[in-house]
Short mmCIF file of N, CA and C in Angstrom, two decimals:
data_model
loop_
_atom_site.label_atom_id
_atom_site.label_comp_id
_atom_site.label_asym_id
_atom_site.label_seq_id
_atom_site.Cartn_x
_atom_site.Cartn_y
_atom_site.Cartn_z
N GLY A 283 -3.99 -23.73 -5.67
CA GLY A 283 -5.21 -24.34 -6.05
C GLY A 283 -6.25 -23.32 -6.46
N SER A 284 -7.43 -23.50 -5.95
CA SER A 284 -8.55 -22.66 -6.37
C SER A 284 -8.39 -21.22 -5.89
N ASP A 285 -7.74 -21.00 -4.73
CA ASP A 285 -7.52 -19.63 -4.26
C ASP A 285 -6.66 -18.85 -5.25
N PHE A 286 -5.60 -19.48 -5.72
CA PHE A 286 -4.71 -18.83 -6.69
C PHE A 286 -5.46 -18.52 -7.98
N SER A 287 -6.23 -19.48 -8.45
CA SER A 287 -7.01 -19.29 -9.68
C SER A 287 -7.99 -18.14 -9.52
N GLN A 288 -8.63 -18.07 -8.38
CA GLN A 288 -9.61 -17.01 -8.14
C GLN A 288 -8.91 -15.65 -8.09
N ARG A 289 -7.75 -15.57 -7.45
CA ARG A 289 -7.03 -14.30 -7.40
C ARG A 289 -6.64 -13.83 -8.79
N ILE A 290 -6.17 -14.75 -9.63
CA ILE A 290 -5.79 -14.38 -10.99
C ILE A 290 -7.02 -13.91 -11.76
N ASN A 291 -8.11 -14.63 -11.64
CA ASN A 291 -9.32 -14.28 -12.37
C ASN A 291 -9.87 -12.92 -11.96
N LEU A 292 -9.69 -12.54 -10.71
CA LEU A 292 -10.19 -11.24 -10.24
C LEU A 292 -9.17 -10.14 -10.46
N ALA A 293 -7.90 -10.44 -10.30
CA ALA A 293 -6.86 -9.42 -10.42
C ALA A 293 -6.69 -8.95 -11.85
N PHE A 294 -6.80 -9.85 -12.81
CA PHE A 294 -6.55 -9.47 -14.19
C PHE A 294 -7.56 -8.44 -14.69
N PRO A 295 -8.88 -8.68 -14.58
CA PRO A 295 -9.81 -7.64 -15.06
C PRO A 295 -9.75 -6.36 -14.22
N ALA A 296 -9.51 -6.49 -12.93
CA ALA A 296 -9.39 -5.29 -12.08
C ALA A 296 -8.16 -4.49 -12.49
N GLY A 297 -7.07 -5.19 -12.77
CA GLY A 297 -5.86 -4.51 -13.23
C GLY A 297 -6.07 -3.81 -14.56
N GLN A 298 -6.78 -4.46 -15.46
CA GLN A 298 -7.08 -3.84 -16.75
C GLN A 298 -7.95 -2.60 -16.57
N ALA A 299 -8.91 -2.67 -15.67
CA ALA A 299 -9.78 -1.52 -15.42
C ALA A 299 -8.98 -0.35 -14.87
N HIS A 300 -8.08 -0.63 -13.92
CA HIS A 300 -7.25 0.44 -13.37
C HIS A 300 -6.31 1.00 -14.43
N TRP A 301 -5.76 0.14 -15.28
CA TRP A 301 -4.89 0.63 -16.35
C TRP A 301 -5.68 1.55 -17.29
N PHE A 302 -6.89 1.13 -17.66
CA PHE A 302 -7.73 1.94 -18.54
C PHE A 302 -8.06 3.29 -17.89
N LEU A 303 -8.42 3.27 -16.61
CA LEU A 303 -8.71 4.51 -15.91
C LEU A 303 -7.47 5.40 -15.83
N GLY A 304 -6.32 4.80 -15.59
CA GLY A 304 -5.08 5.57 -15.57
C GLY A 304 -4.84 6.25 -16.90
N HIS A 305 -5.05 5.53 -17.98
CA HIS A 305 -4.87 6.08 -19.32
C HIS A 305 -5.88 7.21 -19.58
N THR A 306 -7.12 6.99 -19.18
CA THR A 306 -8.16 7.99 -19.38
C THR A 306 -7.87 9.26 -18.60
N TYR A 307 -7.52 9.11 -17.32
CA TYR A 307 -7.19 10.29 -16.52
C TYR A 307 -5.97 11.01 -17.07
N PHE A 308 -4.99 10.27 -17.57
CA PHE A 308 -3.82 10.90 -18.16
C PHE A 308 -4.22 11.77 -19.35
N ASP A 309 -5.06 11.22 -20.21
CA ASP A 309 -5.53 11.98 -21.38
C ASP A 309 -6.31 13.23 -20.98
N MET A 310 -6.95 13.18 -19.82
CA MET A 310 -7.73 14.32 -19.33
C MET A 310 -6.86 15.34 -18.58
N GLY A 311 -5.58 15.01 -18.40
CA GLY A 311 -4.68 15.90 -17.67
C GLY A 311 -4.75 15.74 -16.17
N GLU A 312 -5.42 14.70 -15.70
CA GLU A 312 -5.54 14.41 -14.26
C GLU A 312 -4.40 13.46 -13.88
N TYR A 313 -3.19 14.00 -13.80
CA TYR A 313 -2.00 13.16 -13.68
C TYR A 313 -1.89 12.43 -12.34
N GLU A 314 -2.34 13.06 -11.27
CA GLU A 314 -2.27 12.39 -9.97
C GLU A 314 -3.23 11.20 -9.92
N LYS A 315 -4.45 11.39 -10.40
CA LYS A 315 -5.41 10.28 -10.45
C LYS A 315 -4.89 9.18 -11.39
N SER A 316 -4.30 9.61 -12.50
CA SER A 316 -3.75 8.66 -13.45
C SER A 316 -2.69 7.79 -12.79
N GLN A 317 -1.77 8.42 -12.09
CA GLN A 317 -0.70 7.68 -11.43
C GLN A 317 -1.26 6.72 -10.38
N ASP A 318 -2.26 7.15 -9.64
CA ASP A 318 -2.88 6.28 -8.63
C ASP A 318 -3.43 5.00 -9.28
N HIS A 319 -4.11 5.16 -10.41
CA HIS A 319 -4.69 3.99 -11.08
C HIS A 319 -3.62 3.10 -11.72
N TYR A 320 -2.60 3.71 -12.31
CA TYR A 320 -1.50 2.91 -12.85
C TYR A 320 -0.80 2.12 -11.74
N ASN A 321 -0.59 2.77 -10.60
CA ASN A 321 0.04 2.08 -9.47
C ASN A 321 -0.81 0.91 -8.98
N GLU A 322 -2.11 1.11 -8.92
CA GLU A 322 -3.01 0.03 -8.48
C GLU A 322 -2.99 -1.13 -9.48
N ALA A 323 -2.98 -0.81 -10.77
CA ALA A 323 -2.92 -1.85 -11.79
C ALA A 323 -1.63 -2.65 -11.65
N PHE A 324 -0.52 -1.96 -11.46
CA PHE A 324 0.77 -2.62 -11.30
C PHE A 324 0.77 -3.51 -10.06
N SER A 325 0.23 -3.00 -8.97
CA SER A 325 0.17 -3.76 -7.73
C SER A 325 -0.67 -5.02 -7.88
N LEU A 326 -1.81 -4.91 -8.52
CA LEU A 326 -2.68 -6.08 -8.71
C LEU A 326 -1.99 -7.15 -9.55
N HIS A 327 -1.29 -6.73 -10.59
CA HIS A 327 -0.63 -7.72 -11.45
C HIS A 327 0.58 -8.34 -10.76
N GLN A 328 1.24 -7.59 -9.88
CA GLN A 328 2.36 -8.14 -9.13
C GLN A 328 1.91 -9.20 -8.14
N HIS A 329 0.76 -9.00 -7.55
CA HIS A 329 0.28 -9.89 -6.49
C HIS A 329 -0.64 -11.00 -7.00
N ALA A 330 -0.85 -11.05 -8.29
CA ALA A 330 -1.73 -12.09 -8.86
C ALA A 330 -1.03 -13.42 -8.89
#
């Protein structure tokens, strides 16, 4: 119901933000930070 809808609505933009940060850190050569953000994005999308 509404809980599921709310989780999807919050997880999707948060996942996109983490993906973007992962990409940005990767481009900057900050590979550990990049991996952390990619992992968080993946986790959010899995649990949405």
